[in-house]
mmCIF file of C-alpha atoms in Angstrom:
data_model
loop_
_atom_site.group_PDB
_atom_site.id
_atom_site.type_symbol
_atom_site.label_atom_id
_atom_site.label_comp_id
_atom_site.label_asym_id
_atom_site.label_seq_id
_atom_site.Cartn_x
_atom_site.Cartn_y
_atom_site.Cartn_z
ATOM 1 C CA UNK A 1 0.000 0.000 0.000
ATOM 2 C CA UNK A 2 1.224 3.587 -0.836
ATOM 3 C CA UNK A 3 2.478 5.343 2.282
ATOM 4 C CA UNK A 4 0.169 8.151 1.825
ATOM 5 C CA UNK A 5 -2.986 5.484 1.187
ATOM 6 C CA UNK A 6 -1.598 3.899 4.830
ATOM 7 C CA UNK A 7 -1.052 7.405 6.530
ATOM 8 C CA UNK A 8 -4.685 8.178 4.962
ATOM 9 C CA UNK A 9 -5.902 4.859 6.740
ATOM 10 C CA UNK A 10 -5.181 5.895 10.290
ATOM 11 C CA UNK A 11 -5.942 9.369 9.754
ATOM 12 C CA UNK A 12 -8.968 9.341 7.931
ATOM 13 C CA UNK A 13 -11.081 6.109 9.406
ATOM 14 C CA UNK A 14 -12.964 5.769 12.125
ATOM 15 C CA UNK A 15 -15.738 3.585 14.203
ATOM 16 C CA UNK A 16 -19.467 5.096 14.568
ATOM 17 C CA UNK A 17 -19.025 5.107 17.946
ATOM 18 C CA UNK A 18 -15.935 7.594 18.104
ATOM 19 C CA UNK A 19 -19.348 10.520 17.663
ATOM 20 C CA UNK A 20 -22.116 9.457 20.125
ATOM 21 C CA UNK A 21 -25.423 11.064 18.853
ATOM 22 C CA UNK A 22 -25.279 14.483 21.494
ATOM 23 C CA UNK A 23 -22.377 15.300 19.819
ATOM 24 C CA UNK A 24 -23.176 14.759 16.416
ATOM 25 C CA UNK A 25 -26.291 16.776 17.149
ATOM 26 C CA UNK A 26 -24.453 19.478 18.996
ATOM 27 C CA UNK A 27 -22.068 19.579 16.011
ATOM 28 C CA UNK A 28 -25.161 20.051 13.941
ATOM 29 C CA UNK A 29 -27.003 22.929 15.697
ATOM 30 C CA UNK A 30 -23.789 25.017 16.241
ATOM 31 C CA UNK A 31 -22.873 24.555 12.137
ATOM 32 C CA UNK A 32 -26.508 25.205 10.750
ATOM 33 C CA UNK A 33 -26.152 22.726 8.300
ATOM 34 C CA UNK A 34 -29.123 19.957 7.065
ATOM 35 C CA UNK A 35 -29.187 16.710 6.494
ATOM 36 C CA UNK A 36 -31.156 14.851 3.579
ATOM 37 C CA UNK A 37 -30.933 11.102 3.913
ATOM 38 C CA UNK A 38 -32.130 9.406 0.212
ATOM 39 C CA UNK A 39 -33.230 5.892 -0.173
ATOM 40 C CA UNK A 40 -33.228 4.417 -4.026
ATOM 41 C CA UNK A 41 -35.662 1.639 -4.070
ATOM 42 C CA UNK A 42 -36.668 -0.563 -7.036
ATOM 43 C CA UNK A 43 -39.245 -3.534 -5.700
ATOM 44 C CA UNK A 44 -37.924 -3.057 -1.623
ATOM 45 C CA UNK A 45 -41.254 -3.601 -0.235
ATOM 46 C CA UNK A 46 -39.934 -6.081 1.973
ATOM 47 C CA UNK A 47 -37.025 -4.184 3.534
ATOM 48 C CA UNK A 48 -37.814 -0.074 2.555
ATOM 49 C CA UNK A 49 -40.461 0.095 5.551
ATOM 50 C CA UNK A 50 -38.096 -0.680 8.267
ATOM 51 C CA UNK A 51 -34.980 0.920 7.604
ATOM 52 C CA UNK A 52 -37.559 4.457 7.304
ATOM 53 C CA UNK A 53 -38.881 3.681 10.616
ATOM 54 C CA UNK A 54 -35.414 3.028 12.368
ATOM 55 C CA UNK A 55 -34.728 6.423 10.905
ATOM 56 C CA UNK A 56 -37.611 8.552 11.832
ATOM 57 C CA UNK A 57 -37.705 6.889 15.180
ATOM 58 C CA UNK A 58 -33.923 7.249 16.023
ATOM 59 C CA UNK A 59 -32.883 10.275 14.453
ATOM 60 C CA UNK A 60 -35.725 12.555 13.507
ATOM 61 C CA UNK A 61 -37.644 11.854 16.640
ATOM 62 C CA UNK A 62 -35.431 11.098 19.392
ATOM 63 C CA UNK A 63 -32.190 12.701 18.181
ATOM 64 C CA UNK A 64 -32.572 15.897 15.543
ATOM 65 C CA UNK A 65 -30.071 14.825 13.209
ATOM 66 C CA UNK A 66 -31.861 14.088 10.033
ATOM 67 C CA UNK A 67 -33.928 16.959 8.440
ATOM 68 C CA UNK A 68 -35.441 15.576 5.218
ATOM 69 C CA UNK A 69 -36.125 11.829 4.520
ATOM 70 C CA UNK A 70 -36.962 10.496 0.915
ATOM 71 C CA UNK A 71 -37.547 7.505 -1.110
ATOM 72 C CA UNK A 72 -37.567 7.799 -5.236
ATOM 73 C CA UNK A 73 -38.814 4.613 -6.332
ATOM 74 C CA UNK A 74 -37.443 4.209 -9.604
ATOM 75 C CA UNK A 75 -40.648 2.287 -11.491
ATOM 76 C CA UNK A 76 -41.373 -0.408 -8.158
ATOM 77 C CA UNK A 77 -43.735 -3.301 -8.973
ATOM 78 C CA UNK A 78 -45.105 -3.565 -5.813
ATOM 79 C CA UNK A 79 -45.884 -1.650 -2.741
ATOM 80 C CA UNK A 80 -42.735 0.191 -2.085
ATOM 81 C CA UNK A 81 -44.200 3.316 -2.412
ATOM 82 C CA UNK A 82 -47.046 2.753 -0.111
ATOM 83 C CA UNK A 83 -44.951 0.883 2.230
ATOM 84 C CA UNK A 84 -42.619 4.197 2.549
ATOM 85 C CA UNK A 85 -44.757 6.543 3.014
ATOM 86 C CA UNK A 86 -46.952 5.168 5.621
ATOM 87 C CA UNK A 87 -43.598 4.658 7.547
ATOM 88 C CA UNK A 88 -43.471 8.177 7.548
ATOM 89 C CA UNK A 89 -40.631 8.985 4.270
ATOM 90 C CA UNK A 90 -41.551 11.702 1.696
ATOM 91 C CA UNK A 91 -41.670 9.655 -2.086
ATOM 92 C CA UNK A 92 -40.941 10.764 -5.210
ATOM 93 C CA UNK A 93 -40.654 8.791 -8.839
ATOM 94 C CA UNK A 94 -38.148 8.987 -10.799
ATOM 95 C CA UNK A 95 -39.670 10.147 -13.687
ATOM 96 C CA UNK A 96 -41.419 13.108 -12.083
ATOM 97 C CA UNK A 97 -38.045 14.614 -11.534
ATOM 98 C CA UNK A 98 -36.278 16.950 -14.339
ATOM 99 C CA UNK A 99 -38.988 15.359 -16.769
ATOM 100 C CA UNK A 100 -37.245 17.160 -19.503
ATOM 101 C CA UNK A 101 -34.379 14.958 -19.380
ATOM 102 C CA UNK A 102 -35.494 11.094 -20.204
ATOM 103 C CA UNK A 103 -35.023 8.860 -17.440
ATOM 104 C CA UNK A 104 -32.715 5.572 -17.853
ATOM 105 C CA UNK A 105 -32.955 2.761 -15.607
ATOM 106 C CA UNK A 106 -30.000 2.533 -13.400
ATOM 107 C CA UNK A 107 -29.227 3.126 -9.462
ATOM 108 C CA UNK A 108 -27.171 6.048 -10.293
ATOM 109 C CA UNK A 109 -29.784 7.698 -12.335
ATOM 110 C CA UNK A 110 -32.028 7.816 -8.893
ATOM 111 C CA UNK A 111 -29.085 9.402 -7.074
ATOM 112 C CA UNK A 112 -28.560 12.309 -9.369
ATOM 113 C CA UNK A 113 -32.100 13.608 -9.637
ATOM 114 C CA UNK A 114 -32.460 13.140 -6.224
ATOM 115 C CA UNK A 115 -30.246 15.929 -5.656
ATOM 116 C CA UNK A 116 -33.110 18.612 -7.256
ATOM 117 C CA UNK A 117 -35.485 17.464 -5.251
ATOM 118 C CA UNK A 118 -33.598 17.002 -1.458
ATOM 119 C CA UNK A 119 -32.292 20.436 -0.037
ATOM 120 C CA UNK A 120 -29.533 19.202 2.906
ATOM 121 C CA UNK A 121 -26.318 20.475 2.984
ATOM 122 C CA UNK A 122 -25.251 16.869 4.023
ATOM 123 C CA UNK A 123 -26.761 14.346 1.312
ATOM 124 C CA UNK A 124 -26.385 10.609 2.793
ATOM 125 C CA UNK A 125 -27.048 7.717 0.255
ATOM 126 C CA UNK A 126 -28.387 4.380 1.938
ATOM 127 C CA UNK A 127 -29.830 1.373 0.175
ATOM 128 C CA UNK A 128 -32.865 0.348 0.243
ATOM 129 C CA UNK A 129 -32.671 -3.812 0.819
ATOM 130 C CA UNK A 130 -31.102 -3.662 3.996
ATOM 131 C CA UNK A 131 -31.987 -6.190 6.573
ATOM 132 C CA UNK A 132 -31.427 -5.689 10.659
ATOM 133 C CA UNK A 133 -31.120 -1.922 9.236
ATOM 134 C CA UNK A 134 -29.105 0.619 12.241
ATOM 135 C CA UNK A 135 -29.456 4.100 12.229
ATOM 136 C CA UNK A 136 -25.557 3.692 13.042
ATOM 137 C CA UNK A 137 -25.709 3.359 9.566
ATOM 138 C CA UNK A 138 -26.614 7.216 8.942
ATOM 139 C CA UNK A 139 -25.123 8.749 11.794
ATOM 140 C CA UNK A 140 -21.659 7.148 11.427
ATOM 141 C CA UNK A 141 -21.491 7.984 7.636
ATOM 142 C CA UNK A 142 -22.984 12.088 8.683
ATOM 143 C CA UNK A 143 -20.918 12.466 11.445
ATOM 144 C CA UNK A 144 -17.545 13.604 10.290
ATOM 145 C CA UNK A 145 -19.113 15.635 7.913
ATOM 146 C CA UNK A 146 -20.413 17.495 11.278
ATOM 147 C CA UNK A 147 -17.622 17.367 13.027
ATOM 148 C CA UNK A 148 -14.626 17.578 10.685
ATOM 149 C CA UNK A 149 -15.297 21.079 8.383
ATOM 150 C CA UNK A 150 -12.602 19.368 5.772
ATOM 151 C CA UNK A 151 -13.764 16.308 5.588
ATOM 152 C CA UNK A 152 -16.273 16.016 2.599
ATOM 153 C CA UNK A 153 -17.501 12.181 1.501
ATOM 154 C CA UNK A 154 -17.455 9.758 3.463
ATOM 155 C CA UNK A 155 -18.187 5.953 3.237
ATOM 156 C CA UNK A 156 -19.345 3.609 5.629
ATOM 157 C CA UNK A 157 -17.328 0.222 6.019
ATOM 158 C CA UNK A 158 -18.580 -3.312 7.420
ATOM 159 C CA UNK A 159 -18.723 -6.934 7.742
ATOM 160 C CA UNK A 160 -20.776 -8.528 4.704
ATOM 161 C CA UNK A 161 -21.454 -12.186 5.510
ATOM 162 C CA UNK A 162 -22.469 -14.184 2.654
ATOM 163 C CA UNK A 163 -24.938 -16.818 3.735
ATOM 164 C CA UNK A 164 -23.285 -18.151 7.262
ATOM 165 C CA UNK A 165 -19.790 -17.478 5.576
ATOM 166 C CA UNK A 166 -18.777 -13.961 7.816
ATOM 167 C CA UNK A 167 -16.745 -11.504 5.382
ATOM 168 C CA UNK A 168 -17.583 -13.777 2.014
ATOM 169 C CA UNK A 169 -20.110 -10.635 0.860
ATOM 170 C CA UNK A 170 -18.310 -8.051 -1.515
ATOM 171 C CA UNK A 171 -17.526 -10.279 -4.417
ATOM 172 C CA UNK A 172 -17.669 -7.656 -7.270
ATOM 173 C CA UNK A 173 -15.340 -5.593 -4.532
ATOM 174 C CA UNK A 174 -13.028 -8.395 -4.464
ATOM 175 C CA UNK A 175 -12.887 -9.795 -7.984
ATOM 176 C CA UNK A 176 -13.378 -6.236 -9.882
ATOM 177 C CA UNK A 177 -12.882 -2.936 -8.070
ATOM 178 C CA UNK A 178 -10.262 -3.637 -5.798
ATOM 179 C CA UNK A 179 -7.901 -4.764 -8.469
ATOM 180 C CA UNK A 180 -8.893 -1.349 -9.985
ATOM 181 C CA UNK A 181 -8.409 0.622 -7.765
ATOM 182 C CA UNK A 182 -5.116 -0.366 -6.654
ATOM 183 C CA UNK A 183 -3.938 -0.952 -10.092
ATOM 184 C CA UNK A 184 -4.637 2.310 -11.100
ATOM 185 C CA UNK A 185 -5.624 4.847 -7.983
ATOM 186 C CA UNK A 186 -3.687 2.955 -5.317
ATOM 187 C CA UNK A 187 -4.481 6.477 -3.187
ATOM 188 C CA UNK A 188 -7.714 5.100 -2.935
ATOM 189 C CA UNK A 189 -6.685 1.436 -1.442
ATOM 190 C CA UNK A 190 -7.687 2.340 1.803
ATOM 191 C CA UNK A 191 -11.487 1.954 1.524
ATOM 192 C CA UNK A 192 -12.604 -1.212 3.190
ATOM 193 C CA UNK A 193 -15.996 -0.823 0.799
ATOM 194 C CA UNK A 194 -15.144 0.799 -2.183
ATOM 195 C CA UNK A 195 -18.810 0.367 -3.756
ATOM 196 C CA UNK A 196 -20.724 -0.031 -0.786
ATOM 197 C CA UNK A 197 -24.249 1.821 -1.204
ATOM 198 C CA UNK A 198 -24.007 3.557 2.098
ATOM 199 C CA UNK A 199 -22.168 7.505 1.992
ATOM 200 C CA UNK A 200 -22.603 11.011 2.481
ATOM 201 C CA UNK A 201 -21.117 14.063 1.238
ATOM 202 C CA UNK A 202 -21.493 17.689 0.887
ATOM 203 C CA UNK A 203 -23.830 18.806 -1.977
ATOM 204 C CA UNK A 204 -21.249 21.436 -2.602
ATOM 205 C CA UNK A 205 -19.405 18.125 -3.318
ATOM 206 C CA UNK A 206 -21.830 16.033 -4.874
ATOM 207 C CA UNK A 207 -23.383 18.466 -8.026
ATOM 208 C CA UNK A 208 -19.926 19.226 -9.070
ATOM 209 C CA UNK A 209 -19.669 15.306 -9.835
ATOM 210 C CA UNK A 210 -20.615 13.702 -12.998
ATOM 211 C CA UNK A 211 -23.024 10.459 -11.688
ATOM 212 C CA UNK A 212 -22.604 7.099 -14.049
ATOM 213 C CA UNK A 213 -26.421 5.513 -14.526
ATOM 214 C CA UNK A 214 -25.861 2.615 -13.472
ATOM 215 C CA UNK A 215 -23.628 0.201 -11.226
ATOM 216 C CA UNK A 216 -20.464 2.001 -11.853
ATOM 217 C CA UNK A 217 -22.289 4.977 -9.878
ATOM 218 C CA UNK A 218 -19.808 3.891 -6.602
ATOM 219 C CA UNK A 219 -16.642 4.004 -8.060
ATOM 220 C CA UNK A 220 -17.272 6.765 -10.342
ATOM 221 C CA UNK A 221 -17.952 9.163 -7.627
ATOM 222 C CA UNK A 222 -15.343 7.698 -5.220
ATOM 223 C CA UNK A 223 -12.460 8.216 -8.243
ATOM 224 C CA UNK A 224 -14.246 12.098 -8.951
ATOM 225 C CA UNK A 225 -14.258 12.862 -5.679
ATOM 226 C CA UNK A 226 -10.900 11.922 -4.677
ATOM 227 C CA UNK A 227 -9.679 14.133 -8.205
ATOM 228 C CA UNK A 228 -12.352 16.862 -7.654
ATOM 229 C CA UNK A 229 -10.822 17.392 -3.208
ATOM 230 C CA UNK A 230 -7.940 15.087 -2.846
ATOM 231 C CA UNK A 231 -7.668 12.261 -0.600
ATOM 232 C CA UNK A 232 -7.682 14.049 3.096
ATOM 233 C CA UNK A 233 -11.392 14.921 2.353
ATOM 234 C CA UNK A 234 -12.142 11.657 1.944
ATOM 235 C CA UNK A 235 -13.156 9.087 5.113
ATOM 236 C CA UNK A 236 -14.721 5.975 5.925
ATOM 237 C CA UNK A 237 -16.540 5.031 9.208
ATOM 238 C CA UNK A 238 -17.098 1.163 10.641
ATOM 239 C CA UNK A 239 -21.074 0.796 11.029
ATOM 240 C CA UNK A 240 -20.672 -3.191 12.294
ATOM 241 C CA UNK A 241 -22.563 -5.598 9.659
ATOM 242 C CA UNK A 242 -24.386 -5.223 6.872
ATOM 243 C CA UNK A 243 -27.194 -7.916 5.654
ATOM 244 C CA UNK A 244 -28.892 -8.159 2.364
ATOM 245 C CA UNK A 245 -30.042 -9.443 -0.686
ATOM 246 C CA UNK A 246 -27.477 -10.703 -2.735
ATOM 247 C CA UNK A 247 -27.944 -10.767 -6.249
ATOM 248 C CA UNK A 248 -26.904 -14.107 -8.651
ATOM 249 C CA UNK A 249 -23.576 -14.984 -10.178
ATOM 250 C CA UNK A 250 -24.450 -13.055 -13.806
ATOM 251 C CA UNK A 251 -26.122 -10.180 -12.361
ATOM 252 C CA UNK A 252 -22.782 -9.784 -10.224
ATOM 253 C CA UNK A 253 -21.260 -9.965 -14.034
ATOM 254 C CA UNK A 254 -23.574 -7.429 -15.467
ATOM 255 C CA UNK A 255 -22.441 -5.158 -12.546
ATOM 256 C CA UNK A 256 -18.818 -5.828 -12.765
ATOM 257 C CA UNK A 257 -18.744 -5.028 -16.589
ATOM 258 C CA UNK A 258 -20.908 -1.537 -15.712
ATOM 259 C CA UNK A 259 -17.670 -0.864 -12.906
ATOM 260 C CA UNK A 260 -14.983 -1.843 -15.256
ATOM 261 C CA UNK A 261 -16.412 1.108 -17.892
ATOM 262 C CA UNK A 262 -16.868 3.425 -15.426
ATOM 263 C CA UNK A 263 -12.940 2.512 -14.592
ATOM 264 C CA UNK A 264 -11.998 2.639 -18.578
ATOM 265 C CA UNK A 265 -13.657 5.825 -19.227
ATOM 266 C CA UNK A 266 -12.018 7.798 -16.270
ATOM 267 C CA UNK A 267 -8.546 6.008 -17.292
ATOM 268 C CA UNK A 268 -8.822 7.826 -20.893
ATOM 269 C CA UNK A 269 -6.381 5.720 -22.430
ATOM 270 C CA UNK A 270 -6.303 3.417 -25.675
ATOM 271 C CA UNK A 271 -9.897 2.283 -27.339
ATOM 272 C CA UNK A 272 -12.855 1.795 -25.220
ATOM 273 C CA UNK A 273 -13.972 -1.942 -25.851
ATOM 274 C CA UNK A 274 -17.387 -2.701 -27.248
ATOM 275 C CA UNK A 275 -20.035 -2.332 -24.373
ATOM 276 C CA UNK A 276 -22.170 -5.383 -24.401
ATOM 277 C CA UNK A 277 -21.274 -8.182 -22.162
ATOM 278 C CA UNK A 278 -22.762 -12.202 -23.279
ATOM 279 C CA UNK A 279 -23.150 -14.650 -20.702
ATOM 280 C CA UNK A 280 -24.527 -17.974 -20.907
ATOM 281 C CA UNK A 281 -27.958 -19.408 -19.676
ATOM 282 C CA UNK A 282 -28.169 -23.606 -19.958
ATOM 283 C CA UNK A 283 -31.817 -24.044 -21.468
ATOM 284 C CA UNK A 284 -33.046 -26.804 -23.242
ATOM 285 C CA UNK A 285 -31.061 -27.258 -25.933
ATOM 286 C CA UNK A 286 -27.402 -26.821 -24.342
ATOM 287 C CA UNK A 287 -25.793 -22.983 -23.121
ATOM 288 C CA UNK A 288 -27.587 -19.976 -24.683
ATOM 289 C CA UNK A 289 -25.976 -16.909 -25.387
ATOM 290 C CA UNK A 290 -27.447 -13.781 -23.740
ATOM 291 C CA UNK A 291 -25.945 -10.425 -24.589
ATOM 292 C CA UNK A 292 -26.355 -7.447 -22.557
ATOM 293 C CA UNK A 293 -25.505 -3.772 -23.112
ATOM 294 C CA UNK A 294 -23.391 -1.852 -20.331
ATOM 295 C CA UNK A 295 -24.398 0.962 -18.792
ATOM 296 C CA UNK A 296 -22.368 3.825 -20.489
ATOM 297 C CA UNK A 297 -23.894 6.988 -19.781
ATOM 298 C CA UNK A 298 -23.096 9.413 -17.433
ATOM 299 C CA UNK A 299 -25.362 12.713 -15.852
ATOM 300 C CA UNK A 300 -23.567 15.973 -16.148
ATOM 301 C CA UNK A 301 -22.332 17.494 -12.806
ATOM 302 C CA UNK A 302 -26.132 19.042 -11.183
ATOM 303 C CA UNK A 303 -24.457 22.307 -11.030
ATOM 304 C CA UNK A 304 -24.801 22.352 -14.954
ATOM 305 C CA UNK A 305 -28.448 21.686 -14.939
ATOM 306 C CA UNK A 306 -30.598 24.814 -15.697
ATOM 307 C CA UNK A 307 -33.366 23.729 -12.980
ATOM 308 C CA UNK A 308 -31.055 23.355 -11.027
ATOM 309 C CA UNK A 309 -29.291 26.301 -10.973
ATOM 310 C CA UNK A 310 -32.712 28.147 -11.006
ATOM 311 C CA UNK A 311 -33.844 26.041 -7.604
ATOM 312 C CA UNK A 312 -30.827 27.506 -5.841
ATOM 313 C CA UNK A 313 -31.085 31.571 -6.754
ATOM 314 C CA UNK A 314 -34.651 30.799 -6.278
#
């Protein structure tokens, strides 16, 4: 590891429970900043409920640290919607916001637009499929932005058991980004969860930042950010374990392929290979072919959007 990743290691990580909640809401009174916490959800009806509730209860009711908590379900099935807002977040669809723009499926897609229609100086990014959900999880990833004026993204890090197996979760981490990133931003080797769903930053931050669509949303931003402020603004914060679903062998394909573009295009060198991926499906006549296109497109920084711009004079 570079000495300046390891320095960066000591320096720059720490355990939710180095900022106990008085403090973090102390921190927050005496700065005047907000805090918008944004759930993307596609089909979460199982999971979105909860992990709204933990947060109302814990930190909007018993501890004032979160000021504005949404959900933009990005074309559910089912009753994720519903299931939100009765547990008290504020919903929007994806395709009501910046309707003049054409939205693509894609995780990151959901993040960008929700930064026109959340106002926190703080934006915190959790997933919505989280099981034995923690408000830890908020809190730890909000708290150094409250307590540490140069700090500004920060990820949360955990254990992610897969099945019984404790630490086998992460296997696009392991197999795709890590390689990556110390391959080619070794400054960056540091982060225990380089695509984890679960960060915050400042939104003076965040709409200077072009956001991938789709899967390569995590690493895109982490790469930016670490170009756009330099790696002491940059911090990750231990929030215990983290359970949920976890998605089949060729989905984890589709998502690697989506990271390793994201990787090529900020890397700017040579000729960008052709963006489809083909995997293989046994049906009943032997292995099929099935070839899928790679998310390629990326959202502009938010500070270049007209509406935008015209929310924030207004």
């Amino acid at each position: 590891m570079l000495e300046e990743a390891e320095r960066w290691l000591s320096r720059r990580s720490w355990s939710v429970a180095d900022r106990p909640l008085d403090r973090l809401t102390a921190a927050k009174k005496a700065s005047g900043a907000s805090v918008s916490v944004v759930l993307p959800a596609l089909d979460e009806e199982e999971t979105v409920g909860e992990i709204v509730a933990e947060i109302r209860r814990e930190l909007v009711e018993k501890a004032p640290l979160v000021d504005e908590l949404l959900v933009i379900d990005s074309g559910s099935a089912d009753r994720t919607a519903e299931v939100a807002r009765a547990a008290g977040a504020r919903v929007v669809h994806r395709d009501e916001i910046l309707p003049r723009i054409p939205a693509v499926p894609g995780k990151g897609e959901v993040l960008w637009r929700s930064l026109l229609v959340t106002g926190g100086d703080i934006v915190a990014f959790i997933d919505a499929d989280l099981k034995e959900f923690s408000a830890d999880f908020v809190s730890g990833i909000v708290g150094p932005l409250l307590t540490e004026p140069d700090v500004d993204f920060v990820k949360a890090m955990y254990d992610r058991p897969l099945g019984e197996a404790a630490g086998q979760g992460g296997r696009v981490t392991e197999l795709m980004a890590r390689p990556l990133l110390n391959m080619h931003w070794p400054q960056l080797a540091g982060f225990v969860q380089p695509l984890g769903g679960e960060y915050a930053a400042r939104r003076s931050l965040l709409e200077r930042l072009p956001f991938p669509v789709g899967y390569g949303v995590e690493l895109g931003l982490l790469v930016d950010a670490l170009h756009t402020v330099g790696l002491d603004a940059l911090a990750q914060v231990d929030v215990g374990v983290r359970k949920h679903r976890h998605q089949d062998g060729q989905a984890l394909g589709r998502m690697a392929a989506a990271i390793y573009r994201t990787a090529q295009v900020r890397l700017a060198r040579g000729h960008l290979v052709r963006p489809e991926l083909t995997q293989f499906e046994r049906g009943e006549h032997g292995f099929a072919p099935r070839t899928h296109s790679v998310d390629t497109e990326e959202r502009p920084p938010m500070a270049d959007i007209a509406e935008y711009a015209e929310r924030r004079v207004a």
